[in-house]
Amino acid sequence: MGLLGMLVGLGLLMYLSYRGWSVLLLAPAAALVVAAFSGEPLLAHWTLTFMSAAAGFISQFFPLFLLGALFGKLMEDSGSVEAIAAFMTAKLGTRRAMLAVVLSGALVTYGGVSLFVAIFVLVPMAAVLFRGAGIPRRLMPPALALALGTMTFTMSAMPGTPSIQNAIPMPFFGTTPFAAPGLGLIASAIMLAFGLWWLARAERRARLAGEGFGELATPDAGMVAEDEIVRERAAVAQPFDPAEAAHGVQGSGLPSALVAFAPLAVVIGVNLLMSLLILPRMDVSYLQYARFGETSLSEVAGVWSVSVALAAAIATTIALNLRRFPSLRSSMDSGANASVLPILAVGSLVGFGAVVAAMPAFEIVRDWVLGIGGGPLVSLAVATNILAGLTGSASGGLTIALDALGPTFMAIAYETGLSPELMHRVAVIGAGTLDSLPHNGAVVTLLAVCGCTHRDSYGDIAVTAVLGSIVALVVVIVLGTMFGSF
């Protein structure tokens, strides 16, 4: 009955969340269903198991959600994201519209700008470029590839990416945002090359068939962002509430490309300095005291380095664009508010996962995962893949997997000499594969903003976001098994 309860709870969570129900309600309800099937005490699992896990996630990662959403909103309202997109368009031109869109998305998200901020700014640019180049509208979602440029390698593979997905394994494995940089770069190159090859192939086939952009107008992004169903689905996918995209006040002019790129460079540079030079040399012996949770630098260094990098980038954005903000307070309030629903939603998923892991029947699931052939890297990849796919959330699925199995994998690493950095990179890339199934909130939002349907575009999204990531994941596992972390 325990296993059946897990399946029923997961089924209810997946189906009703796809129908637009709030995860804040669904996650505890599904957790109670799981506990009821196992004959476990309901109130204890809700108020203790569920809430303790949810609160732990929020207390650990809220600084990253808050600062990330705030930075993204300031970059949007200052015109910096639009300026970067305009710069890439001018440099690459309409003839290379596909590449311009992909690289624009990759640059801004690798620099720390939220996926949803990128979507609402880049979609109008992509529509103009694709219409001028005669490329079908249905290729906008996979090219914006928010499936390719902003939902794959800049989220999971690029060394130092400030994405929440890259931050989650750090406390579990004692790693930094730059874990396994060589393998991360190889994985990024594979995802990018594979995706661009597929999109170029799709573009050629469309031209041979005489298929143009189409006549339908691109939907108003603000109206899409206000859609409650889209909002609820998107809450668990990315750390930015799309409803806040239309709030705040945007300036009328655009900054220069140099000013627009500067905060992105600050994120990457400060993150690198904090991770490799500053934090390792700091005296943090005070962390051993009870008032700081008796923790260690390895458990907090990753979150600290990304938080400082984002804070420095926020200060840089404000300093360089102070006169471009019609209402700085409004922009900052909107950015801060945009972090609340996503972290509560993902925290609720983590709470649900904690209840599942506390069930006696979970031992069967755990033994099955650890018994998968191919070694611990394959087991870790399968666990993060499946849970990210079931929850429709890379961050939620990754946290659930590591909460339940992270200590076990670390014990295996100590026994076998397996590098925690390698496990970090495999876990993050694994979480960024099946999370892009049709019910994923980012996929749903992207299609809605582009004016496309799943039937129009999801096939190409699946190839660029799912298949390309799986190919890269397999290569990383093979290389990591043969040569270790590098």
Coordinates of C-alpha atoms in Angstrom, one line a residue:
M1 CA 0.0 0.0 0.0
G2 CA 2.9 2.3 0.7
L3 CA 4.2 2.2 -2.9
L4 CA 0.6 2.6 -4.2
G5 CA 0.2 5.7 -2.0
M6 CA 3.4 7.2 -3.5
L7 CA 2.1 6.7 -7.0
V8 CA -1.3 8.1 -6.2
G9 CA 0.2 11.1 -4.5
L10 CA 2.5 11.8 -7.3
G11 CA -0.3 11.3 -9.9
L12 CA -2.5 13.8 -8.1
L13 CA 0.3 16.3 -7.8
M14 CA 1.2 16.1 -11.5
Y15 CA -2.3 16.1 -12.9
L16 CA -3.8 18.9 -10.8
S17 CA -0.7 21.1 -11.0
Y18 CA -0.9 20.8 -14.8
R19 CA -4.5 21.8 -14.6
G20 CA -3.4 25.0 -12.9
W21 CA -4.0 24.2 -9.2
S22 CA -1.6 25.8 -6.7
V23 CA 1.3 23.7 -5.6
L24 CA 1.0 25.4 -2.2
L25 CA -2.2 23.4 -1.8
L26 CA -1.4 20.3 -3.8
A27 CA 2.0 19.4 -2.2
P28 CA 0.7 19.1 1.4
A29 CA -2.5 17.4 0.3
A30 CA -0.5 14.9 -1.8
A31 CA 1.9 14.3 1.1
L32 CA -1.1 13.5 3.3
V33 CA -2.4 11.0 0.8
V34 CA 1.0 9.3 0.7
A35 CA 1.1 9.2 4.5
A36 CA -2.5 7.9 4.8
F37 CA -1.8 5.0 2.4
S38 CA 1.1 4.0 4.6
G39 CA -0.8 4.3 7.8
E40 CA 1.4 7.0 9.1
P41 CA 0.4 9.9 11.5
L42 CA -1.0 12.6 9.2
L43 CA -0.6 15.7 11.4
A44 CA 2.9 14.8 12.4
H45 CA 4.0 14.4 8.8
W46 CA 2.3 17.7 7.8
T47 CA 3.5 19.9 10.6
L48 CA 6.8 18.3 11.3
T49 CA 8.2 16.3 8.3
F50 CA 6.7 18.4 5.5
M51 CA 7.1 21.8 7.1
S52 CA 10.6 21.1 8.5
A53 CA 11.9 20.2 5.0
A54 CA 10.1 23.1 3.3
A55 CA 11.4 25.6 5.9
G56 CA 14.9 24.2 5.6
F57 CA 14.9 24.7 1.8
I58 CA 13.6 28.3 2.2
S59 CA 16.1 29.2 4.9
Q60 CA 18.9 27.9 2.8
F61 CA 18.1 29.2 -0.6
F62 CA 15.9 32.3 -0.2
P63 CA 18.8 34.7 -0.6
L64 CA 19.4 33.3 -4.0
F65 CA 15.8 33.5 -5.0
L66 CA 15.5 37.0 -3.7
L67 CA 18.7 38.4 -5.2
G68 CA 18.2 36.6 -8.5
A69 CA 14.7 37.9 -9.0
L70 CA 15.7 41.4 -8.0
F71 CA 18.7 41.4 -10.3
G72 CA 16.6 40.2 -13.2
K73 CA 13.9 42.8 -12.7
L74 CA 16.5 45.6 -12.5
M75 CA 18.2 44.4 -15.7
E76 CA 14.8 44.4 -17.4
D77 CA 13.6 47.8 -16.2
S78 CA 17.0 49.5 -16.9
G79 CA 16.7 48.3 -20.5
S80 CA 19.9 46.2 -20.2
V81 CA 18.4 42.9 -21.4
E82 CA 16.8 44.6 -24.4
A83 CA 20.1 46.4 -25.1
I84 CA 22.0 43.1 -25.1
A85 CA 19.4 41.6 -27.5
A86 CA 19.7 44.6 -29.8
F87 CA 23.4 44.4 -29.8
M88 CA 23.4 40.7 -30.7
T89 CA 20.8 41.4 -33.5
A90 CA 22.9 44.2 -34.9
K91 CA 26.1 42.1 -34.9
L92 CA 24.6 38.9 -36.3
G93 CA 21.8 40.3 -38.4
T94 CA 18.6 38.8 -39.8
R95 CA 20.4 36.1 -41.8
R96 CA 21.6 34.5 -38.5
A97 CA 18.4 35.1 -36.6
M98 CA 18.4 31.7 -35.0
L99 CA 21.9 32.2 -33.6
A100 CA 21.2 35.7 -32.5
V101 CA 18.2 34.6 -30.4
V102 CA 20.0 31.6 -28.9
L103 CA 23.1 33.5 -27.9
S104 CA 21.1 36.5 -26.5
G105 CA 19.2 34.1 -24.2
A106 CA 22.4 32.3 -23.2
L107 CA 24.3 35.5 -22.4
V108 CA 21.7 37.1 -20.2
T109 CA 20.8 33.9 -18.3
Y110 CA 24.4 32.9 -17.7
G111 CA 24.9 36.3 -16.3
G112 CA 22.1 35.7 -13.7
V113 CA 19.0 37.1 -15.4
S114 CA 15.9 35.0 -14.7
L115 CA 14.5 32.8 -17.5
F116 CA 11.1 34.5 -17.3
V117 CA 12.6 38.0 -17.6
A118 CA 14.5 36.8 -20.6
I119 CA 11.3 35.3 -22.2
F120 CA 9.3 38.5 -21.9
V121 CA 12.1 40.7 -23.3
L122 CA 13.5 38.3 -26.0
V123 CA 10.2 37.0 -27.5
P124 CA 9.3 40.4 -29.2
M125 CA 12.9 40.6 -30.6
A126 CA 12.7 37.0 -31.9
A127 CA 9.3 37.7 -33.5
V128 CA 10.8 40.6 -35.5
L129 CA 13.9 38.6 -36.5
F130 CA 12.0 35.5 -37.5
R131 CA 9.4 37.4 -39.5
G132 CA 12.1 39.2 -41.4
A133 CA 14.0 36.0 -42.1
G134 CA 10.9 34.1 -43.0
I135 CA 11.5 31.5 -40.3
P136 CA 8.3 29.8 -38.9
R137 CA 6.9 31.1 -35.6
R138 CA 6.8 27.5 -34.3
L139 CA 10.6 27.5 -34.2
M140 CA 10.7 30.4 -31.8
P141 CA 10.2 28.4 -28.6
P142 CA 13.0 25.9 -29.3
A143 CA 15.3 28.6 -30.6
L144 CA 14.6 30.9 -27.8
A145 CA 15.4 27.6 -26.6
L146 CA 14.8 28.8 -23.6
A147 CA 14.8 25.3 -24.5
L148 CA 18.3 25.7 -25.9
G149 CA 19.9 29.0 -24.8
T150 CA 18.3 29.4 -21.4
M151 CA 16.9 26.1 -20.2
T152 CA 19.8 23.8 -20.9
F153 CA 23.5 24.6 -20.7
T154 CA 23.4 28.0 -19.0
M155 CA 21.2 26.4 -16.3
S156 CA 23.0 23.2 -15.7
A157 CA 26.3 22.8 -17.4
M158 CA 28.3 26.1 -17.7
P159 CA 30.9 26.5 -14.9
G160 CA 29.9 29.2 -12.4
T161 CA 26.3 29.6 -13.6
P162 CA 24.4 31.4 -10.8
S163 CA 21.2 29.4 -11.5
I164 CA 19.4 28.0 -8.4
Q165 CA 19.8 24.5 -10.0
N166 CA 23.6 24.8 -9.9
A167 CA 23.5 26.1 -6.3
I168 CA 21.4 23.3 -4.8
P169 CA 24.0 20.5 -4.8
M170 CA 26.7 22.7 -3.2
P171 CA 25.6 22.2 0.5
F172 CA 25.1 18.5 -0.1
F173 CA 28.5 17.9 -1.8
G174 CA 30.6 20.7 -0.4
T175 CA 31.3 22.0 -3.9
T176 CA 31.4 25.4 -5.6
P177 CA 29.5 26.8 -8.6
F178 CA 32.5 25.9 -10.7
A179 CA 32.4 22.2 -10.0
A180 CA 33.9 20.0 -12.7
P181 CA 34.5 23.0 -15.1
G182 CA 36.0 20.9 -17.9
L183 CA 33.1 18.5 -18.0
G184 CA 30.7 21.4 -17.8
L185 CA 32.2 23.1 -20.8
I186 CA 32.1 19.9 -22.8
A187 CA 28.5 19.3 -21.9
S188 CA 27.6 23.0 -22.8
A189 CA 29.4 22.6 -26.2
I190 CA 27.4 19.4 -26.9
M191 CA 24.1 20.9 -26.0
L192 CA 24.7 24.1 -28.0
A193 CA 26.1 22.3 -31.1
F194 CA 23.4 19.6 -31.1
G195 CA 20.6 22.2 -30.6
L196 CA 21.9 24.5 -33.3
W197 CA 22.3 21.6 -35.7
W198 CA 18.7 20.5 -35.1
L199 CA 17.3 24.0 -35.5
A200 CA 19.2 24.6 -38.7
R201 CA 17.8 21.4 -40.0
A202 CA 14.3 22.3 -39.1
E203 CA 14.7 25.8 -40.7
R204 CA 16.0 24.2 -44.0
R205 CA 13.0 21.8 -44.1
A206 CA 10.6 24.6 -43.4
R207 CA 12.1 26.7 -46.3
L208 CA 11.9 23.8 -48.7
A209 CA 8.2 23.4 -47.8
G210 CA 7.6 27.1 -48.4
E211 CA 6.6 27.6 -44.7
G212 CA 6.9 31.3 -43.6
F213 CA 6.5 33.0 -40.3
G214 CA 2.7 33.1 -40.3
E215 CA 0.1 35.8 -40.0
L216 CA -1.0 35.5 -36.4
A217 CA 0.1 38.3 -34.1
T218 CA 2.4 37.5 -31.2
P219 CA 0.4 37.5 -27.9
D220 CA 0.8 40.4 -25.5
A221 CA 3.4 39.1 -23.0
G222 CA 1.8 41.1 -20.1
M223 CA -1.5 39.4 -20.6
V224 CA 0.1 36.0 -20.6
A225 CA 2.1 36.8 -17.5
E226 CA -1.2 37.7 -15.7
D227 CA -2.8 34.4 -16.6
E228 CA -3.3 32.5 -13.3
I229 CA -2.9 29.0 -14.8
V230 CA 0.3 30.0 -16.5
R231 CA 1.5 31.6 -13.3
E232 CA 0.8 28.6 -11.1
R233 CA 2.5 26.2 -13.6
A234 CA 5.5 28.5 -13.9
A235 CA 6.0 28.9 -10.1
V236 CA 7.9 25.7 -9.7
A237 CA 10.0 26.0 -12.9
Q238 CA 12.0 29.2 -12.3
P239 CA 12.8 31.5 -9.4
F240 CA 10.7 34.4 -10.8
D241 CA 7.0 35.0 -10.6
P242 CA 5.9 35.9 -14.1
A243 CA 3.0 38.0 -12.8
E244 CA 5.6 40.6 -11.6
A245 CA 7.1 40.9 -15.1
A246 CA 4.5 43.6 -16.0
H247 CA 5.0 45.5 -12.7
G248 CA 7.8 48.0 -12.0
V249 CA 8.5 51.0 -14.3
Q250 CA 10.8 50.7 -17.3
G251 CA 12.9 53.6 -18.5
S252 CA 12.5 55.0 -22.0
G253 CA 16.0 54.8 -23.3
L254 CA 18.5 51.9 -23.6
P255 CA 22.0 51.8 -22.1
S256 CA 25.0 51.2 -24.2
A257 CA 26.1 47.6 -24.8
L258 CA 29.1 48.1 -22.5
V259 CA 26.8 49.3 -19.6
A260 CA 24.4 46.5 -20.3
F261 CA 27.0 43.7 -20.3
A262 CA 28.9 45.1 -17.2
P263 CA 26.6 43.6 -14.5
L264 CA 26.7 40.2 -16.2
A265 CA 30.5 40.3 -16.1
V266 CA 30.4 41.3 -12.4
V267 CA 28.2 38.2 -11.6
I268 CA 30.7 35.8 -13.2
G269 CA 33.9 37.6 -12.0
V270 CA 32.8 38.0 -8.3
N271 CA 31.4 34.5 -8.2
L272 CA 34.8 33.2 -9.4
L273 CA 36.8 35.4 -6.9
M274 CA 34.5 34.4 -4.0
S275 CA 34.6 30.7 -4.8
L276 CA 38.3 30.2 -5.5
L277 CA 40.2 33.1 -3.7
I278 CA 38.3 34.9 -1.0
L279 CA 36.2 32.4 0.9
P280 CA 38.9 29.7 1.1
R281 CA 41.2 32.3 2.8
M282 CA 38.6 33.6 5.3
D283 CA 38.7 32.7 8.9
V284 CA 35.2 31.1 9.4
S285 CA 35.9 29.1 12.6
Y286 CA 32.9 30.8 14.1
L287 CA 30.7 28.6 12.0
Q288 CA 31.3 25.7 14.4
Y289 CA 29.4 27.4 17.2
A290 CA 25.8 26.5 17.9
R291 CA 24.4 29.9 17.2
F292 CA 25.5 29.4 13.5
G293 CA 24.1 25.9 13.3
E294 CA 27.4 24.1 13.9
T295 CA 28.1 24.1 10.2
S296 CA 31.2 24.3 8.0
L297 CA 32.3 26.5 5.2
S298 CA 31.8 23.7 2.6
E299 CA 28.1 23.7 3.4
V300 CA 27.6 27.5 2.9
A301 CA 30.4 28.6 0.6
G302 CA 28.4 28.1 -2.6
V303 CA 25.4 30.0 -1.5
W304 CA 27.6 32.8 -0.1
S305 CA 29.6 33.2 -3.3
V306 CA 26.5 33.4 -5.5
S307 CA 24.7 35.7 -3.1
V308 CA 27.7 38.1 -3.0
A309 CA 28.0 38.0 -6.8
L310 CA 24.3 38.8 -7.4
A311 CA 24.4 41.6 -4.7
A312 CA 27.5 43.1 -6.4
A313 CA 25.7 42.9 -9.8
I314 CA 22.6 44.6 -8.4
A315 CA 24.7 47.4 -7.0
T316 CA 26.5 47.8 -10.4
T317 CA 23.2 47.8 -12.3
I318 CA 21.8 50.6 -10.1
A319 CA 25.0 52.6 -10.1
L320 CA 25.3 52.5 -13.9
N321 CA 21.6 53.0 -14.7
L322 CA 20.3 55.2 -11.8
R323 CA 18.9 57.9 -14.0
R324 CA 17.1 55.3 -16.2
F325 CA 14.9 54.0 -13.5
P326 CA 11.7 56.1 -13.4
S327 CA 10.9 54.5 -10.0
L328 CA 13.7 52.5 -8.5
R329 CA 11.6 51.5 -5.5
S330 CA 8.8 50.2 -7.7
S331 CA 11.3 48.0 -9.7
M332 CA 13.0 46.7 -6.5
D333 CA 9.6 45.9 -4.9
S334 CA 8.5 44.1 -8.0
G335 CA 11.7 42.1 -8.1
A336 CA 11.5 41.2 -4.4
N337 CA 7.9 40.2 -4.7
A338 CA 8.7 38.0 -7.7
S339 CA 10.8 35.7 -5.5
V340 CA 8.1 34.8 -3.0
L341 CA 5.7 32.5 -4.9
P342 CA 8.5 30.4 -6.6
I343 CA 10.4 29.7 -3.4
L344 CA 7.3 28.8 -1.5
A345 CA 6.2 26.5 -4.4
V346 CA 9.5 24.7 -4.7
G347 CA 9.8 24.5 -0.9
S348 CA 6.4 22.8 -0.9
L349 CA 7.6 20.3 -3.4
V350 CA 10.6 19.6 -1.2
G351 CA 8.3 19.1 1.8
F352 CA 6.3 16.6 -0.3
G353 CA 9.5 14.7 -1.2
A354 CA 10.5 14.6 2.5
V355 CA 7.2 12.9 3.4
V356 CA 7.7 10.4 0.6
A357 CA 11.2 9.7 1.8
A358 CA 10.0 9.1 5.3
M359 CA 7.7 6.3 4.3
P360 CA 8.8 2.7 5.1
A361 CA 8.1 1.8 1.5
F362 CA 10.7 4.3 0.2
E363 CA 13.4 1.9 1.1
I364 CA 12.2 -0.2 -1.9
V365 CA 12.6 2.8 -4.2
R366 CA 16.0 3.7 -2.7
D367 CA 17.3 0.2 -3.1
W368 CA 16.1 0.1 -6.7
V369 CA 17.8 3.4 -7.6
L370 CA 21.1 2.4 -5.9
G371 CA 20.9 -1.0 -7.6
I372 CA 20.8 0.4 -11.2
G373 CA 23.6 -0.9 -13.2
G374 CA 26.4 1.4 -14.3
G375 CA 27.6 2.7 -11.0
P376 CA 26.6 5.6 -8.7
L377 CA 26.8 8.2 -11.4
V378 CA 24.1 6.5 -13.4
S379 CA 22.0 6.0 -10.3
L380 CA 22.3 9.7 -9.4
A381 CA 21.4 10.7 -13.0
V382 CA 18.4 8.5 -13.1
A383 CA 17.1 9.7 -9.7
T384 CA 17.4 13.4 -10.6
N385 CA 16.0 12.8 -14.1
I386 CA 12.9 10.9 -12.9
L387 CA 12.1 13.3 -10.0
A388 CA 12.6 16.4 -12.1
G389 CA 10.3 14.9 -14.8
L390 CA 7.6 13.9 -12.3
T391 CA 7.6 17.3 -10.5
G392 CA 8.1 19.4 -13.7
S393 CA 10.8 21.2 -11.8
A394 CA 14.6 20.8 -12.0
S395 CA 15.1 22.6 -8.7
G396 CA 12.3 20.7 -6.9
G397 CA 13.3 17.3 -8.3
L398 CA 17.0 17.9 -7.6
T399 CA 16.4 18.9 -4.0
I400 CA 14.1 15.9 -3.4
A401 CA 16.6 13.5 -4.8
L402 CA 19.5 14.9 -2.8
D403 CA 17.6 15.2 0.4
A404 CA 16.7 11.6 0.2
L405 CA 19.8 10.1 -1.4
G406 CA 22.6 12.8 -1.0
P407 CA 24.2 11.3 2.2
T408 CA 24.2 7.9 0.6
F409 CA 25.9 9.1 -2.5
M410 CA 28.5 11.0 -0.4
A411 CA 29.2 7.8 1.5
I412 CA 29.7 6.0 -1.7
A413 CA 32.0 8.8 -2.9
Y414 CA 34.2 8.4 0.2
E415 CA 34.3 4.7 -0.1
T416 CA 35.1 4.6 -3.9
G417 CA 37.1 7.8 -4.3
L418 CA 34.4 9.4 -6.5
S419 CA 34.7 13.1 -6.8
P420 CA 31.9 15.2 -5.2
E421 CA 32.5 17.8 -8.0
L422 CA 31.7 15.1 -10.6
M423 CA 28.5 14.1 -8.7
H424 CA 27.5 17.8 -8.6
R425 CA 27.8 18.2 -12.3
V426 CA 26.0 14.9 -13.1
A427 CA 23.2 15.8 -10.7
V428 CA 22.6 19.2 -12.1
I429 CA 22.7 18.2 -15.8
G430 CA 20.5 15.2 -14.9
A431 CA 17.9 17.5 -13.4
G432 CA 17.9 19.6 -16.5
T433 CA 16.7 16.9 -18.9
L434 CA 13.3 15.5 -18.2
D435 CA 12.3 18.6 -16.4
S436 CA 11.4 20.0 -19.8
L437 CA 8.5 17.6 -20.4
P438 CA 5.2 19.1 -21.7
H439 CA 3.9 19.9 -18.2
N440 CA 6.9 22.0 -17.2
G441 CA 5.9 25.5 -16.3
A442 CA 8.7 27.2 -18.3
V443 CA 7.6 25.2 -21.4
V444 CA 4.0 26.2 -21.0
T445 CA 4.8 29.8 -20.4
L446 CA 7.2 30.0 -23.4
L447 CA 4.6 28.5 -25.8
A448 CA 2.0 30.9 -24.5
V449 CA 4.2 34.0 -24.9
C450 CA 5.2 32.9 -28.4
G451 CA 1.6 32.2 -29.5
C452 CA 2.4 28.5 -30.2
T453 CA 0.9 25.2 -29.0
H454 CA 2.5 22.0 -27.8
R455 CA 1.5 20.5 -31.2
D456 CA 3.3 23.3 -33.1
S457 CA 6.6 23.4 -31.2
Y458 CA 7.0 20.8 -28.5
G459 CA 8.6 18.2 -30.8
D460 CA 11.5 20.6 -31.5
I461 CA 11.7 21.6 -27.8
A462 CA 12.0 17.9 -26.9
V463 CA 14.9 17.4 -29.2
T464 CA 16.9 20.6 -28.2
A465 CA 16.1 20.6 -24.5
V466 CA 15.6 16.9 -23.6
L467 CA 17.5 14.8 -26.1
G468 CA 20.5 17.2 -26.4
S469 CA 20.8 17.3 -22.6
I470 CA 20.6 13.5 -22.3
V471 CA 23.4 13.2 -24.9
A472 CA 25.6 15.6 -23.0
L473 CA 24.8 13.8 -19.7
V474 CA 25.8 10.4 -21.1
V475 CA 29.1 11.9 -22.4
V476 CA 29.8 13.5 -19.0
I477 CA 29.1 10.2 -17.2
V478 CA 31.4 8.3 -19.6
L479 CA 34.2 10.8 -19.4
G480 CA 33.8 11.2 -15.6
T481 CA 33.9 7.4 -15.1
M482 CA 37.1 7.1 -17.3
F483 CA 39.0 10.2 -16.2
G484 CA 37.3 11.6 -13.0
S485 CA 36.4 15.2 -12.5
F486 CA 38.2 17.9 -14.5

